[in-house]
CSV table of C-alpha atoms and ligand atoms in Angstrom, one decimal:
chain,number,residue,atom,x,y,z
A,479,UNK,CA,96.8,103.0,119.2
A,480,UNK,CA,93.1,102.2,118.4
A,481,UNK,CA,90.9,103.9,115.8
A,482,UNK,CA,88.1,105.6,117.6
A,483,UNK,CA,86.4,107.4,114.6
A,484,UNK,CA,86.5,107.6,110.8
A,485,UNK,CA,84.6,110.6,109.4
A,486,UNK,CA,84.0,111.3,105.7
A,487,UNK,CA,84.2,115.1,105.1
A,488,UNK,CA,82.8,116.5,101.9
A,489,UNK,CA,83.6,120.1,101.1
A,490,UNK,CA,83.6,122.2,97.9
A,491,UNK,CA,85.6,125.4,98.4
A,492,UNK,CA,86.8,125.8,94.8
A,493,UNK,CA,85.7,122.3,93.7
A,494,UNK,CA,84.5,119.1,95.4
A,495,UNK,CA,86.8,117.2,97.7
A,496,UNK,CA,86.3,114.1,99.8
A,497,UNK,CA,88.5,113.6,102.8
A,498,UNK,CA,88.6,110.8,105.3
A,499,UNK,CA,89.4,112.0,108.9
A,500,UNK,CA,90.5,109.2,111.2
A,501,UNK,CA,91.0,109.8,115.0
A,502,UNK,CA,92.7,107.5,117.5
A,503,UNK,CA,92.2,106.9,121.2
A,504,UNK,CA,95.3,109.0,122.0
A,505,UNK,CA,93.9,112.0,120.1
A,506,UNK,CA,95.9,111.8,116.8
A,507,UNK,CA,94.1,112.8,113.6
A,508,UNK,CA,95.0,111.3,110.2
A,509,UNK,CA,93.7,112.6,106.9
A,510,UNK,CA,93.3,110.8,103.5
A,511,UNK,CA,92.1,112.1,100.2
A,512,UNK,CA,89.3,110.2,98.5
A,513,UNK,CA,88.4,112.6,95.7
A,514,UNK,CA,87.3,111.1,92.4
A,515,UNK,CA,86.5,113.9,90.1
A,516,UNK,CA,82.9,113.8,88.9
A,517,UNK,CA,82.1,110.6,90.9
A,518,UNK,CA,82.8,111.9,94.4
A,519,UNK,CA,79.6,110.7,96.0
A,520,UNK,CA,80.3,107.1,95.0
A,521,UNK,CA,83.4,107.1,97.1
A,522,UNK,CA,81.6,108.8,99.9
A,523,UNK,CA,79.1,106.0,100.0
A,524,UNK,CA,81.8,103.3,99.7
A,525,UNK,CA,83.7,104.8,102.7
A,526,UNK,CA,80.7,105.7,104.9
A,527,UNK,CA,78.7,102.5,104.3
A,528,UNK,CA,81.4,99.8,103.9
A,529,UNK,CA,84.7,101.0,105.2
A,530,UNK,CA,84.5,103.5,108.1
A,531,UNK,CA,82.4,101.3,110.4
A,532,UNK,CA,84.9,98.4,109.9
A,533,UNK,CA,87.8,100.7,111.0
A,534,UNK,CA,86.5,101.4,114.5
A,535,UNK,CA,88.5,99.4,117.1
A,536,UNK,CA,91.3,98.5,114.6
A,537,UNK,CA,95.0,99.1,115.5
A,538,UNK,CA,95.9,102.2,113.6
A,539,UNK,CA,99.5,101.0,113.4
A,540,UNK,CA,98.6,98.0,111.2
A,541,UNK,CA,98.7,99.7,107.8
A,542,UNK,CA,99.6,96.7,105.7
A,543,UNK,CA,97.0,94.5,107.4
A,544,UNK,CA,94.3,97.1,107.0
A,545,UNK,CA,95.2,97.6,103.3
A,546,UNK,CA,94.9,93.8,102.7
A,547,UNK,CA,91.7,93.6,104.8
A,548,UNK,CA,90.1,96.3,102.6
A,549,UNK,CA,91.5,95.0,99.3
A,550,UNK,CA,91.0,91.3,99.6
A,551,UNK,CA,88.1,91.6,102.0
A,552,UNK,CA,86.0,93.5,99.4
A,553,UNK,CA,86.0,90.4,97.2
A,554,UNK,CA,85.2,92.8,94.2
A,555,UNK,CA,88.7,94.0,93.4
A,556,UNK,CA,90.3,97.0,91.8
A,557,UNK,CA,88.5,99.9,90.2
A,558,UNK,CA,88.6,103.7,90.8
A,559,UNK,CA,86.1,103.8,93.6
A,560,UNK,CA,87.5,101.0,95.7
A,561,UNK,CA,91.1,102.1,95.3
A,562,UNK,CA,90.3,105.7,96.1
A,563,UNK,CA,88.6,104.6,99.3
A,564,UNK,CA,91.5,102.3,100.2
A,565,UNK,CA,93.9,105.1,99.4
A,566,UNK,CA,92.2,107.5,101.9
A,567,UNK,CA,92.4,104.9,104.7
A,568,UNK,CA,96.0,104.1,103.8
A,569,UNK,CA,97.2,107.7,103.8
A,570,UNK,CA,95.3,108.6,107.0
A,571,UNK,CA,97.1,105.7,108.8
A,572,UNK,CA,100.5,106.7,107.4
A,573,UNK,CA,99.7,110.3,108.6
A,574,UNK,CA,98.9,109.0,112.1
A,575,UNK,CA,102.0,106.7,112.2
A,576,UNK,CA,104.3,109.5,111.2
A,577,UNK,CA,102.8,111.9,113.8
A,578,UNK,CA,103.2,109.2,116.5
A,579,UNK,CA,106.8,108.9,115.4
A,580,UNK,CA,107.2,112.7,115.6
A,581,UNK,CA,108.6,112.9,112.0
A,582,UNK,CA,107.5,114.0,108.5
A,583,UNK,CA,106.0,111.0,106.6
A,584,UNK,CA,108.8,110.8,104.1
A,585,UNK,CA,111.2,109.8,106.9
A,586,UNK,CA,109.2,106.6,107.3
A,587,UNK,CA,109.5,105.9,103.6
A,588,UNK,CA,113.3,105.9,103.6
A,589,UNK,CA,114.1,109.6,104.1
A,590,UNK,CA,114.8,112.3,101.5
A,591,UNK,CA,116.5,111.1,98.3
A,592,UNK,CA,116.8,114.7,97.0
A,593,UNK,CA,116.5,118.3,98.1
A,594,UNK,CA,113.2,119.0,96.4
A,595,UNK,CA,110.9,117.8,93.7
A,596,UNK,CA,111.0,119.2,90.1
A,597,UNK,CA,107.5,120.5,89.4
A,598,UNK,CA,105.7,121.2,86.1
A,599,UNK,CA,102.9,123.8,85.7
A,600,UNK,CA,100.2,124.1,83.0
A,601,UNK,CA,100.5,126.8,80.3
A,602,UNK,CA,97.6,127.1,77.9
A,603,UNK,CA,96.2,129.6,75.5
A,604,UNK,CA,93.8,129.8,72.6
A,605,UNK,CA,96.6,131.1,70.4
A,606,UNK,CA,100.4,131.4,70.4
A,607,UNK,CA,100.7,134.9,71.9
A,608,UNK,CA,98.5,134.0,74.9
A,609,UNK,CA,100.3,130.7,75.2
A,610,UNK,CA,103.7,132.4,75.2
A,611,UNK,CA,102.4,134.9,77.8
A,612,UNK,CA,101.3,131.9,80.1
A,613,UNK,CA,104.7,130.2,79.6
A,614,UNK,CA,106.4,133.5,80.7
A,615,UNK,CA,104.1,133.8,83.7
A,616,UNK,CA,104.8,130.3,84.9
A,617,UNK,CA,108.6,130.8,84.4
A,618,UNK,CA,108.2,134.0,86.4
A,619,UNK,CA,106.5,131.9,89.2
A,620,UNK,CA,109.6,129.7,89.2
A,621,UNK,CA,108.4,126.7,87.2
A,622,UNK,CA,111.3,124.9,85.5
A,623,UNK,CA,109.1,122.6,83.4
A,624,UNK,CA,105.9,123.5,81.6
A,625,UNK,CA,103.0,121.6,80.1
A,626,UNK,CA,101.8,123.1,76.8
A,627,UNK,CA,98.2,122.9,75.6
A,628,UNK,CA,96.5,125.1,73.0
A,629,UNK,CA,93.3,125.3,71.1
A,630,UNK,CA,93.0,123.7,67.7
A,631,UNK,CA,91.6,125.6,64.7
A,632,UNK,CA,88.1,124.6,63.9
A,633,UNK,CA,87.3,123.3,67.4
A,634,UNK,CA,85.2,125.3,69.8
A,635,UNK,CA,86.0,123.9,73.2
A,636,UNK,CA,89.1,121.8,74.1
A,637,UNK,CA,90.7,120.3,77.1
A,638,UNK,CA,93.1,122.2,79.2
A,639,UNK,CA,92.5,125.7,77.9
A,640,UNK,CA,91.6,128.2,80.6
A,641,UNK,CA,92.0,131.8,81.4
A,642,UNK,CA,92.8,131.7,85.1
A,643,UNK,CA,91.9,128.9,87.4
A,644,UNK,CA,91.1,125.8,85.5
A,645,UNK,CA,88.6,123.3,86.8
A,646,UNK,CA,87.6,120.8,84.1
A,647,UNK,CA,84.7,119.5,86.2
A,648,UNK,CA,82.0,122.1,85.8
A,649,UNK,CA,79.4,122.6,88.6
A,650,UNK,CA,76.6,121.5,86.2
A,651,UNK,CA,73.7,119.0,86.4
A,652,UNK,CA,75.1,117.0,83.4
A,653,UNK,CA,78.4,116.8,81.5
A,654,UNK,CA,79.2,119.7,79.1
A,655,UNK,CA,79.8,118.5,75.5
A,656,UNK,CA,83.1,119.5,73.8
A,657,UNK,CA,84.1,118.8,70.2
A,658,UNK,CA,87.1,117.0,68.8
A,659,UNK,CA,88.8,116.2,65.5
A,660,UNK,CA,92.0,114.2,65.6
A,661,UNK,CA,93.2,115.1,62.1
A,662,UNK,CA,92.9,118.9,62.8
A,663,UNK,CA,94.8,118.3,66.1
A,664,UNK,CA,97.5,116.3,64.4
A,665,UNK,CA,98.0,118.9,61.7
A,666,UNK,CA,98.2,121.7,64.3
A,667,UNK,CA,100.4,120.5,67.2
A,668,UNK,CA,103.8,120.1,65.6
A,669,UNK,CA,103.7,123.8,64.5
A,670,UNK,CA,102.8,124.8,68.1
A,671,UNK,CA,105.9,123.1,69.5
A,672,UNK,CA,108.1,124.4,66.7
A,673,UNK,CA,107.0,128.0,67.6
A,674,UNK,CA,107.5,127.3,71.4
A,675,UNK,CA,111.0,126.0,70.8
A,676,UNK,CA,111.8,129.0,68.5
A,677,UNK,CA,110.6,131.4,71.2
A,678,UNK,CA,111.9,129.7,74.4
A,679,UNK,CA,114.9,127.7,73.1
A,680,UNK,CA,115.9,124.0,73.3
A,681,UNK,CA,116.4,123.6,77.1
A,682,UNK,CA,113.0,124.2,78.7
A,683,UNK,CA,111.4,120.9,79.5
A,684,UNK,CA,108.1,120.8,77.7
A,685,UNK,CA,105.2,118.3,78.3
A,686,UNK,CA,102.0,117.8,76.4
A,687,UNK,CA,98.8,115.9,77.4
A,688,UNK,CA,96.9,114.2,74.5
A,689,UNK,CA,94.3,113.2,77.0
A,690,UNK,CA,93.5,109.7,75.6
A,691,UNK,CA,92.2,111.0,72.2
A,692,UNK,CA,94.3,109.4,69.5
A,693,UNK,CA,94.3,105.9,67.9
A,694,UNK,CA,97.6,104.0,68.4
A,695,UNK,CA,98.9,104.8,64.9
A,696,UNK,CA,97.9,108.5,65.2
A,697,UNK,CA,99.7,108.6,68.6
A,698,UNK,CA,102.8,107.0,66.9
A,699,UNK,CA,102.6,109.7,64.2
A,700,UNK,CA,102.3,112.6,66.7
A,701,UNK,CA,105.2,111.2,68.8
A,702,UNK,CA,107.4,111.0,65.7
A,703,UNK,CA,106.4,114.5,64.5
A,704,UNK,CA,107.3,116.0,67.9
A,705,UNK,CA,110.8,114.4,68.1
A,706,UNK,CA,112.5,117.5,66.8
A,707,UNK,CA,111.1,119.5,69.7
A,708,UNK,CA,112.5,117.1,72.4
A,709,UNK,CA,109.5,116.8,74.7
A,710,UNK,CA,110.0,115.8,78.3
A,711,UNK,CA,107.0,113.6,77.8
A,712,UNK,CA,103.9,113.0,75.7
A,713,UNK,CA,101.0,112.0,78.1
A,714,UNK,CA,98.0,109.7,77.6
A,715,UNK,CA,98.7,109.6,73.8
A,716,UNK,CA,96.1,106.8,73.4
A,717,UNK,CA,93.6,105.0,75.7
A,718,UNK,CA,96.1,102.9,77.7
A,719,UNK,CA,93.9,100.2,79.1
A,720,UNK,CA,94.8,98.8,75.7
A,721,UNK,CA,98.4,98.3,77.0
A,722,UNK,CA,99.5,96.5,73.7
A,723,UNK,CA,98.7,99.7,71.8
A,724,UNK,CA,101.8,101.3,73.3
A,725,UNK,CA,103.9,98.7,71.7
A,726,UNK,CA,102.9,100.0,68.3
A,727,UNK,CA,103.6,103.6,69.4
A,728,UNK,CA,107.0,102.7,70.9
A,729,UNK,CA,108.0,101.1,67.5
A,730,UNK,CA,107.6,104.5,65.8
A,731,UNK,CA,108.9,107.1,68.2
A,732,UNK,CA,111.5,107.9,70.9
A,733,UNK,CA,109.4,110.7,72.4
A,734,UNK,CA,109.1,109.7,76.1
A,735,UNK,CA,105.6,108.5,77.1
A,736,UNK,CA,103.7,109.1,80.3
A,737,UNK,CA,100.6,107.1,81.2
A,738,UNK,CA,98.4,106.1,84.1
A,739,UNK,CA,96.4,108.9,85.8
A,740,UNK,CA,93.2,106.9,85.2
A,741,UNK,CA,94.8,103.6,86.4
A,742,UNK,CA,94.3,102.3,90.0
A,743,UNK,CA,96.4,99.2,90.5
A,744,UNK,CA,99.7,97.6,89.4
A,745,UNK,CA,97.8,95.3,87.1
A,746,UNK,CA,96.9,98.2,84.8
A,747,UNK,CA,100.6,98.7,84.3
A,748,UNK,CA,102.0,95.2,84.1
A,749,UNK,CA,102.8,95.0,80.3
A,750,UNK,CA,103.6,98.7,80.1
A,751,UNK,CA,106.3,98.4,82.8
A,752,UNK,CA,107.6,94.9,82.1
A,753,UNK,CA,108.0,95.6,78.3
A,754,UNK,CA,109.3,99.2,78.9
A,755,UNK,CA,106.4,100.7,76.8
A,756,UNK,CA,106.3,103.8,78.9
A,757,UNK,CA,108.8,106.1,80.6
A,758,UNK,CA,106.7,107.7,83.4
A,759,UNK,CA,104.0,106.3,85.8
A,760,UNK,CA,101.3,109.0,86.1
A,761,UNK,CA,99.2,107.7,89.0
A,762,UNK,CA,98.4,109.8,92.0
A,763,UNK,CA,98.4,108.4,95.6
A,764,UNK,CA,94.7,109.2,95.8
A,765,UNK,CA,93.6,107.0,92.9
A,766,UNK,CA,96.0,104.0,93.4
A,767,UNK,CA,95.3,102.5,96.8
A,768,UNK,CA,97.4,105.1,98.7
A,769,UNK,CA,101.1,105.3,99.5
A,770,UNK,CA,101.3,101.5,100.2
A,771,UNK,CA,100.3,100.5,96.7
A,772,UNK,CA,101.8,103.4,94.6
A,773,UNK,CA,105.1,102.9,96.3
A,774,UNK,CA,105.0,99.2,95.2
A,775,UNK,CA,104.1,100.2,91.6
A,776,UNK,CA,106.9,102.8,91.4
A,777,UNK,CA,109.5,100.4,92.9
A,778,UNK,CA,108.5,97.8,90.4
A,779,UNK,CA,108.7,100.4,87.6
A,780,UNK,CA,112.1,101.5,88.8
A,781,UNK,CA,113.5,98.0,88.0
A,782,UNK,CA,112.8,98.8,84.3
A,783,UNK,CA,114.2,102.3,84.2
A,784,UNK,CA,110.7,103.9,84.5
A,785,UNK,CA,110.3,107.0,86.7
A,786,UNK,CA,107.4,108.7,88.6
A,787,UNK,CA,105.4,111.5,87.1
A,788,UNK,CA,102.7,111.7,89.8
A,789,UNK,CA,99.4,113.3,88.9
A,790,UNK,CA,98.8,116.6,90.6
A,791,UNK,CA,95.8,118.5,89.2
A,792,UNK,CA,93.5,120.6,91.4
A,793,UNK,CA,91.2,117.5,91.8
A,794,UNK,CA,93.9,116.0,93.9
A,795,UNK,CA,93.3,117.7,97.2
A,796,UNK,CA,96.1,119.3,99.3
A,797,UNK,CA,96.0,116.0,101.4
A,798,UNK,CA,96.5,113.9,98.3
A,799,UNK,CA,99.2,116.3,97.0
A,800,UNK,CA,101.1,116.1,100.3
A,801,UNK,CA,101.0,112.3,100.3
A,802,UNK,CA,102.4,112.4,96.7
A,803,UNK,CA,105.2,114.8,97.8
A,804,UNK,CA,106.3,112.7,100.8
A,805,UNK,CA,106.4,109.6,98.5
A,806,UNK,CA,108.2,111.5,95.7
A,807,UNK,CA,110.9,112.9,98.1
A,808,UNK,CA,111.8,109.4,99.3
A,809,UNK,CA,111.6,107.5,95.9
A,810,UNK,CA,114.9,106.8,94.1
A,811,UNK,CA,113.2,106.8,90.6
A,812,UNK,CA,111.4,110.2,91.0
A,813,UNK,CA,110.8,111.9,87.7
A,814,UNK,CA,108.6,115.0,88.0
A,815,UNK,CA,105.6,116.2,89.9
A,816,UNK,CA,102.6,117.9,88.4
A,817,UNK,CA,101.6,121.0,90.4
A,818,UNK,CA,98.4,122.9,89.6
A,819,UNK,CA,97.9,125.5,92.4
A,820,UNK,CA,94.7,125.2,94.4
A,821,UNK,CA,92.4,128.2,94.9
A,822,UNK,CA,92.4,130.5,98.0
A,823,UNK,CA,89.2,128.9,99.5
A,824,UNK,CA,90.8,125.4,99.2
A,825,UNK,CA,93.9,126.7,101.0
A,826,UNK,CA,91.6,128.1,103.7
A,827,UNK,CA,90.0,124.7,104.3
A,828,UNK,CA,93.2,122.7,104.0
A,829,UNK,CA,96.2,124.3,105.8
A,830,UNK,CA,99.1,122.6,104.2
A,831,UNK,CA,102.9,123.0,104.8
A,832,UNK,CA,104.4,122.0,101.5
A,833,UNK,CA,106.5,124.6,99.8
A,834,UNK,CA,107.2,125.6,96.1
A,835,UNK,CA,110.5,127.4,95.8
A,836,UNK,CA,112.6,128.0,92.7
A,837,UNK,CA,110.6,125.4,90.8
A,838,UNK,CA,111.0,122.7,93.4
A,839,UNK,CA,108.3,121.3,95.7
A,840,UNK,CA,109.0,120.0,99.3
A,841,UNK,CA,106.5,118.4,101.6
A,842,UNK,CA,107.9,120.2,104.7
A,843,UNK,CA,109.1,118.8,108.0
A,844,UNK,CA,106.0,118.8,110.2
A,845,UNK,CA,105.2,115.4,111.7
A,846,UNK,CA,102.9,113.3,109.5
A,847,UNK,CA,101.6,114.7,106.2
A,848,UNK,CA,101.7,118.3,107.4
A,849,UNK,CA,98.1,119.1,106.4
A,850,UNK,CA,95.3,120.3,108.8
A,851,UNK,CA,91.6,120.2,107.8
A,852,UNK,CA,89.7,123.2,109.2
A,853,UNK,CA,86.3,121.6,109.8
A,854,UNK,CA,84.4,124.9,110.4
A,855,UNK,CA,85.7,126.3,107.0
A,856,UNK,CA,84.9,123.0,105.3
A,857,UNK,CA,81.3,123.3,106.4
A,858,UNK,CA,81.0,126.7,104.7
A,859,UNK,CA,81.3,125.0,101.2
A,860,UNK,CA,78.7,122.2,100.7
A,861,UNK,CA,79.0,119.7,97.9
A,862,UNK,CA,77.9,120.8,94.4
A,863,UNK,CA,77.1,118.3,91.6
A,864,UNK,CA,79.9,118.6,89.1
A,865,UNK,CA,80.8,116.5,86.0
A,866,UNK,CA,83.8,116.3,83.7
A,867,UNK,CA,83.0,117.1,80.1
A,868,UNK,CA,82.4,114.6,77.4
A,869,UNK,CA,83.8,114.8,73.8
A,870,UNK,CA,82.0,114.3,70.6
A,871,UNK,CA,83.4,114.0,67.1
A,872,UNK,CA,81.9,116.1,64.3
A,873,UNK,CA,79.4,113.4,63.4
A,874,UNK,CA,78.2,113.2,67.0
A,875,UNK,CA,80.1,110.1,68.0
A,876,UNK,CA,81.2,110.1,71.7
A,877,UNK,CA,84.9,110.2,71.9
A,878,UNK,CA,87.5,110.1,74.7
A,879,UNK,CA,87.7,113.4,76.6
B,111,CS2,C1,94.9,116.0,83.4
B,111,CS2,C2,93.9,116.1,84.6
B,111,CS2,O1,96.5,117.1,84.8
B,111,CS2,C3,96.3,116.2,83.9
B,111,CS2,O2,97.2,115.5,83.4
B,111,CS2,O3,94.8,114.8,82.7
B,111,CS2,O4,93.8,117.5,84.9
B,111,CS2,C4,92.6,115.5,84.3
B,111,CS2,O5,92.0,116.2,83.2
B,111,CS2,C5,91.7,115.7,85.5
B,111,CS2,O6,92.5,115.1,86.6
B,111,CS2,C6,90.4,115.0,85.4
B,111,CS2,O7,89.7,115.0,86.6
B,112,MG,MG1,96.6,114.1,82.1
């Protein structure tokens, strides 16, 4: 089964997406997500100039050899652009192989280890009444776990707060600037979770995303302050490329920690996994070299009692989401799957077959990934420059967003 073409499709229905579309000499079409929010065109160039031409004529069945050819053959290893490009090729080839086998992709990954995947949704609100309303709406939609984000008194714009469809990357010629103050945030958040627990009880799994903004000791303080509210996880509590920082946090709190959506290879996690400094691996298939590499990371993590918490915001396309669901269904150490619903135009471009019923996601039983890219719809939505915001402290210093 020989690769005949490899096309990079850029479309922007509700936001920018980059998709690799691989076709074989026997007419199979495989899809891979290569979307890197705010840096999409760098992956487009990497794929179009340095990867796609090298795929033509290769045996589509040779997934592992192609992965190694693209990883070791690049010489310049790792990084978000390289690993997103490799991920797109990897997932497209898995999609093709599963279609050729006439079975849903998860069957090639060991078959289903559960009936469905526990999903969590995003509740946010500028104040407690609006936050509570969002939590009720999500529970009405069937979510069994909910991420809680709120505004912080004294701060104008903050991550994660939206009324309706949330797209952090604005269609703007330059990043929007948001403001931040860690001490205000640290004073505010424990009271938010005290109020949420008082309103919704002790059982509902609650998650929170710090989004990389605290120092290690501040993260330790927050984790400890939130222990009475029994969080499912505290995410990105401190910039985790400083893996040793999590050792300090771990010494002060038993609040479970989730890290890794900005990571792209197993090397980013090595200390965090081997020393059990985290509880959940946050990477998405799209940003971590595809199914082949993320499966390795999660199987390694599983030896240390660490589970998956695969990243699933709207900037992971329906193709990347489907790949994450097929992997999550087969994994033994599955933890939870993030699920932010895409917009209607995105669902028009990407016809997917995964389901969300009674709080559980399932990738479906169509052969392959179960996603079809409608090229004529995709053409209706050309790329638009978009950037993620940046954060500044009150004195103007750039801070982690
Ligand atoms: C967030 C992401 O969902 C999350 O956990 O951290 O939405 C993140 O802000 C975006 O993926 C950035 O593109
Ligand atoms: Mg996050």
